[in-house]
CSV table of C-alpha atoms in Angstrom, one decimal:
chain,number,residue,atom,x,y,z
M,97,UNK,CA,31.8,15.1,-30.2
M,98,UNK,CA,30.3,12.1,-29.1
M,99,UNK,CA,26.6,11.3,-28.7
M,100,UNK,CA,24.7,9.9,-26.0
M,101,UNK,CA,24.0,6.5,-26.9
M,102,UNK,CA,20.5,6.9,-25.3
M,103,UNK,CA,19.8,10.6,-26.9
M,104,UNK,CA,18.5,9.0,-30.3
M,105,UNK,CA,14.8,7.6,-29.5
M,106,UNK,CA,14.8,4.0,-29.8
M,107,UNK,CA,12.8,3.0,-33.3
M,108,UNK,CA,8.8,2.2,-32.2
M,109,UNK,CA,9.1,-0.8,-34.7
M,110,UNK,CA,11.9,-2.5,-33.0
M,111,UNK,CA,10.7,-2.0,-29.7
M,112,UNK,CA,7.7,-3.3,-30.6
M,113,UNK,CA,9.6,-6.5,-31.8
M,114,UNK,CA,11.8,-6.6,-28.5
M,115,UNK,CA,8.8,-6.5,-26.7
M,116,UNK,CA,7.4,-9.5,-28.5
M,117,UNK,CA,10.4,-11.4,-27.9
M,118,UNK,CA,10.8,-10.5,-23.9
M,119,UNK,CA,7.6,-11.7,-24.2
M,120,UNK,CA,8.5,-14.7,-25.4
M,121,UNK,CA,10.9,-14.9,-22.9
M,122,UNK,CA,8.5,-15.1,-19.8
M,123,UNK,CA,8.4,-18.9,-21.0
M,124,UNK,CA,11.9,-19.8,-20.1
M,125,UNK,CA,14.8,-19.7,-18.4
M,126,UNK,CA,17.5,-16.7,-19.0
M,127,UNK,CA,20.7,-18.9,-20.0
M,128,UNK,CA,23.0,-17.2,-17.6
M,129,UNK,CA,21.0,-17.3,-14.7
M,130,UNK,CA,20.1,-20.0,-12.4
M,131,UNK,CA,17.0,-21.5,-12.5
M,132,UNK,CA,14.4,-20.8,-10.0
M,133,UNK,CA,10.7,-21.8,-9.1
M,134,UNK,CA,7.8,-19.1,-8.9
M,135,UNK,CA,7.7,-20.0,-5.5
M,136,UNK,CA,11.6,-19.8,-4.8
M,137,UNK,CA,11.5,-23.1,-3.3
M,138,UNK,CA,12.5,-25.3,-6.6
M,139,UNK,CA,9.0,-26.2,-7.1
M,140,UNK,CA,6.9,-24.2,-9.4
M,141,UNK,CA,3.7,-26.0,-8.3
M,142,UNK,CA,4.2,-24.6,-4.7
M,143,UNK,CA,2.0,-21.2,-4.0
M,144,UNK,CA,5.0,-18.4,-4.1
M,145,UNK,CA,4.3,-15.7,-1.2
M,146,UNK,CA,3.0,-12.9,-3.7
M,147,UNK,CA,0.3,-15.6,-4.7
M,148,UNK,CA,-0.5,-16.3,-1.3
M,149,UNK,CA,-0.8,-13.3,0.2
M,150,UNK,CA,-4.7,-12.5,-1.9
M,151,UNK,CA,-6.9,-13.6,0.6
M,152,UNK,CA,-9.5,-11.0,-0.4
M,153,UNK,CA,-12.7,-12.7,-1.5
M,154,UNK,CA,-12.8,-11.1,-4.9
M,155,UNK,CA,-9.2,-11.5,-6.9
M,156,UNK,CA,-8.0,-10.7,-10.7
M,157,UNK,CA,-5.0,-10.5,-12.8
M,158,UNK,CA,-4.6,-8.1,-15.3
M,159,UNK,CA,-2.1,-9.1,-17.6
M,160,UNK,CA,-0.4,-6.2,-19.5
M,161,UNK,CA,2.3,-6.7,-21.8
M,162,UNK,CA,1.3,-3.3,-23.1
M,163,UNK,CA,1.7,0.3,-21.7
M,164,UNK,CA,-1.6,0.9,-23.8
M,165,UNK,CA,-2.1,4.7,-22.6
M,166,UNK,CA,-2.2,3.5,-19.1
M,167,UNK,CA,-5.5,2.0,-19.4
M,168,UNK,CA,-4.5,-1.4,-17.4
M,169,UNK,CA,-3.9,0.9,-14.5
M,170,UNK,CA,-7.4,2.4,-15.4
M,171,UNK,CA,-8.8,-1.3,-15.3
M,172,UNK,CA,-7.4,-2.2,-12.2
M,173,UNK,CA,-8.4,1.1,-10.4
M,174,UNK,CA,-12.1,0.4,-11.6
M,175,UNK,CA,-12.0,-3.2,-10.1
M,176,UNK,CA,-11.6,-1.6,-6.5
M,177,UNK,CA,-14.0,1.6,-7.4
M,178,UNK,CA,-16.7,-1.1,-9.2
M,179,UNK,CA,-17.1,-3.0,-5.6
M,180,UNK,CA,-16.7,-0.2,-3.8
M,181,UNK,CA,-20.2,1.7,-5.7
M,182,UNK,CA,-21.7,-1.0,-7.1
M,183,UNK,CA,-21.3,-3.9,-4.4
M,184,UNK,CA,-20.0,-2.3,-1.4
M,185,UNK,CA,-17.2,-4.5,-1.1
M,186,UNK,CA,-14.5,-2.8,0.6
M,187,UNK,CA,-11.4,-2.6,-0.9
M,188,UNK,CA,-9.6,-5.3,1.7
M,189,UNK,CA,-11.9,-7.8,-0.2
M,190,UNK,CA,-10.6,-7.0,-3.6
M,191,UNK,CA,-7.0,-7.9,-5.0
M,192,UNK,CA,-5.8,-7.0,-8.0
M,193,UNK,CA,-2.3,-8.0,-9.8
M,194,UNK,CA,-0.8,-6.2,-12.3
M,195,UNK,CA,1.7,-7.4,-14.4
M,196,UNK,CA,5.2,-5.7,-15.4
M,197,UNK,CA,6.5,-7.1,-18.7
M,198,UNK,CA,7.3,-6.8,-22.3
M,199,UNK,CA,6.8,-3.7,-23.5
M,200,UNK,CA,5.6,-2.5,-19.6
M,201,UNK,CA,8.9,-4.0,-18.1
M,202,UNK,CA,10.6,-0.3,-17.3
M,203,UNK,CA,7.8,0.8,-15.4
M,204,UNK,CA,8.0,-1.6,-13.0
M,205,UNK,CA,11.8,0.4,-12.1
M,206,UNK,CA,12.3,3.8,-9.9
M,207,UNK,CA,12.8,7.2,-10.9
M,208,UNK,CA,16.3,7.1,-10.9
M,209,UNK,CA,16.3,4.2,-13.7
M,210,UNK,CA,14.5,6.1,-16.0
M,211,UNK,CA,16.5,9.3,-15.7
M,212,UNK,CA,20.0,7.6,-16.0
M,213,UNK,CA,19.0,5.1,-18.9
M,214,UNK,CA,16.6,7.5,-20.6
M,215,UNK,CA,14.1,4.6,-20.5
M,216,UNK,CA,11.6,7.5,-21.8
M,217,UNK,CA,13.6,8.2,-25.5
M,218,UNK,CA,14.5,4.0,-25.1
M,219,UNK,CA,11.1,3.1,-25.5
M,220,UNK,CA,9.1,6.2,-26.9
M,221,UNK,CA,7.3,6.8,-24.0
M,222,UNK,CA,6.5,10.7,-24.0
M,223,UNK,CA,4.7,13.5,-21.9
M,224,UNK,CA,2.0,15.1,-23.6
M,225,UNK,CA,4.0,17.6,-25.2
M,226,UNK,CA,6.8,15.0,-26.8
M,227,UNK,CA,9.0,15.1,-24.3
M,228,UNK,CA,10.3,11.6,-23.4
M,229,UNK,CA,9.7,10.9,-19.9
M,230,UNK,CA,13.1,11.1,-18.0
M,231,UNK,CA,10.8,9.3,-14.5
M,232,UNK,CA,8.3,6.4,-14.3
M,233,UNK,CA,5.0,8.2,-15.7
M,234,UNK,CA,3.3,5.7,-13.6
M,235,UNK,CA,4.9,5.7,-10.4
M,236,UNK,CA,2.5,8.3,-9.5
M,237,UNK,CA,1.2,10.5,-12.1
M,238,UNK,CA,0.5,8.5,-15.0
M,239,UNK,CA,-1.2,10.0,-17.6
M,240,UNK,CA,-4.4,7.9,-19.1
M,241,UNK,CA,-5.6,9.1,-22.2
M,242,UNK,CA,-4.4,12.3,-22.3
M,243,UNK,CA,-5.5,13.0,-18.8
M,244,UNK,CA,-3.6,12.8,-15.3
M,245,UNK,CA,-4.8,10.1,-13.1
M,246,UNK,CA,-2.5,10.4,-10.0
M,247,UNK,CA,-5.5,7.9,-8.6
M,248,UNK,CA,-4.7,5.2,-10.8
M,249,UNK,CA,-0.9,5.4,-10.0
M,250,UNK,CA,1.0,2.6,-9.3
M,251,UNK,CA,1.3,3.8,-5.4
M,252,UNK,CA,-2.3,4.6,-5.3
M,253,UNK,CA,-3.1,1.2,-6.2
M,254,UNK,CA,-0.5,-0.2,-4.0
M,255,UNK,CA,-2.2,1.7,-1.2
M,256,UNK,CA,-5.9,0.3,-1.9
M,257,UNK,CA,-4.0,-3.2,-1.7
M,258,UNK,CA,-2.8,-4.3,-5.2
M,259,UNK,CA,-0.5,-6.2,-6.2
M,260,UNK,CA,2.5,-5.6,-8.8
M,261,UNK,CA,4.6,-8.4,-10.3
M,262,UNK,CA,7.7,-8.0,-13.1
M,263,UNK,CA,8.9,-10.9,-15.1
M,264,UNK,CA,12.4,-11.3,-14.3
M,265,UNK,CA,13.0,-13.1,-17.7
M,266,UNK,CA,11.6,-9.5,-19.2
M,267,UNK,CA,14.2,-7.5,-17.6
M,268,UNK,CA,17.2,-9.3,-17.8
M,269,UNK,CA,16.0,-9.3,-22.0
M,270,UNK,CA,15.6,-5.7,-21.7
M,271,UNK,CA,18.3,-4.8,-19.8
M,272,UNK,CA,20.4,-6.3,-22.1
M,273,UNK,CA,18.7,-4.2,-25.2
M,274,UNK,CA,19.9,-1.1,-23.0
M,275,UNK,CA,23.5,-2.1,-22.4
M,276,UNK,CA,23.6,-2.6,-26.1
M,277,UNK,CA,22.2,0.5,-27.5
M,278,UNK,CA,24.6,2.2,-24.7
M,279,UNK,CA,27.9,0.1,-25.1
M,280,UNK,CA,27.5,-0.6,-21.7
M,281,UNK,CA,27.9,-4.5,-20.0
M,282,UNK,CA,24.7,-6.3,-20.3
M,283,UNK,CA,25.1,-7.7,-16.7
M,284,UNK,CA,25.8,-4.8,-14.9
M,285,UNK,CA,22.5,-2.8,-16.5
M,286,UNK,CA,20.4,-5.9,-15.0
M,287,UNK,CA,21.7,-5.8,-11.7
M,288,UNK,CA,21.4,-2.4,-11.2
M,289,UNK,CA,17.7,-1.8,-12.7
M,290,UNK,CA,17.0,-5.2,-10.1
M,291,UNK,CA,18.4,-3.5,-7.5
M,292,UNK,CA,15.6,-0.7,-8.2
M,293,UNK,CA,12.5,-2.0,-8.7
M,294,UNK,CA,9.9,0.0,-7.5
M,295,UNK,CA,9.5,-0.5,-3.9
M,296,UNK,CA,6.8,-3.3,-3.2
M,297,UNK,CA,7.0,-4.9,-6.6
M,298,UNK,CA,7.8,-8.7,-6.5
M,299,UNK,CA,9.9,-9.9,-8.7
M,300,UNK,CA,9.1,-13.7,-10.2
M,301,UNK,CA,11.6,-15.7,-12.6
M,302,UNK,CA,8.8,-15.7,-15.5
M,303,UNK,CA,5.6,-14.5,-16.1
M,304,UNK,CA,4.2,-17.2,-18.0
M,305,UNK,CA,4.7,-19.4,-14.6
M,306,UNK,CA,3.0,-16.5,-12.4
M,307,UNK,CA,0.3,-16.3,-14.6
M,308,UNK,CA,-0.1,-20.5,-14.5
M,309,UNK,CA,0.2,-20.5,-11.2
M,310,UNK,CA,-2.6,-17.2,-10.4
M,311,UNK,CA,-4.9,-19.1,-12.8
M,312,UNK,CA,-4.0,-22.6,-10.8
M,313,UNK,CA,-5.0,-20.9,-7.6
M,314,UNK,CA,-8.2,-19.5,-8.9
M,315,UNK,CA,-7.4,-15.9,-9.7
M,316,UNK,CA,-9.6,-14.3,-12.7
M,317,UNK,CA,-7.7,-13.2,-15.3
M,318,UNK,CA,-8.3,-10.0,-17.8
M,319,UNK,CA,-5.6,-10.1,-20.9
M,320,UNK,CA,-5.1,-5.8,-21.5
């Protein structure tokens, strides 16, 4: 009988080691694919539209390379709550960017991703009883700290105004981990999970060039 190639969950301690080299990875160029600016234009200097689009008065990056129990999802919800109380700076004056790579690449992909690559056994992410997740625990449900916080979802936050952004260097890395495991061809897994990214999440060519660029244009920036 033959096994699923994704049934077996994928060992923490590689992943962990694929994640540190995907990140690696947001500092160049994927080979195989052309070259592009951050700002699609061939210049990487030149503001690319996510960028440009915080015009609130108040605007931070949170840079997580790191699922880390959902607490960067917990930091960004308490940037918008933080003005709200404590300011009363309404939420149009606050951006936020959260970053999708390394080990968060997959959660920056839709339900259906998840479910057919078994992205939940692939990288060891688990419900609280064990269960690998088989959808994106943080599309709207995520679990932070062993409690649900369907506030601090990444719709919720979209709603309130934030901003998501996944490496593209990450996911063509990580895509190809998944065609391997699976015997499957490297460049068909990367188009497909591109083709479902979670609605609203920009894609950039590296992250180490968004993050440069955030930083050039004055955002703050808070390493999770």
């Amino acid at each position: 009988m033959k096994i699923h190639p994704f049934r077996t969950p994928f060992p923490t301690s590689r992943l962990l080691g694929l994640a540190a080299l995907s990140l690696a990875l947001g500092a160049c160029s994927v080979a195989d694919r052309p070259a592009e600016s951050a700002g699609g234009t061939g210049a990487p200097a030149e503001q690319a539209p996510w960028l440009a689009q915080l015009d609130g008065s108040h605007r931070m990056l949170f840079d997580a390379a790191s699922p880390g129990d959902g607490i960067p999802l917990i930091h960004a919800k308490n940037y918008y709550d933080t003005f709200n109380r404590a300011y009363q700076v309404d939420d149009a004056e606050v951006d936020a960017v959260l970053t999708f790579y390394g080990g968060t690449t997959f959660y920056g992909l839709n339900d259906s991703m998840w479910s057919k690559y078994q992205l939940g056994a692939f990288t060891g992410a688990k419900d609280a009883s064990g269960t690998p997740f088989s959808s994106n625990p943080w599309r709207t449900a995520p679990n932070v700290l062993g409690s649900a916080m369907p506030e601090a979802s990444v719709e919720s936050l979209q709603q309130r105004g934030a901003t998501f952004i996944l490496c593209d260097n990450a996911l063509g890395f990580m895509a190809g981990q998944v065609a391997a495991a699976g015997g499957l061809e490297r460049d068909a897994v990367y188009e497909e999970m591109k083709a479902n990214i979670l609605p609203g999440v920009t894609l950039v060519p590296a992250m180490v060039i968004a993050i440069d660029q955030a930083q050039q244009a004055g955002v703050s920036y808070h390493r999770q």
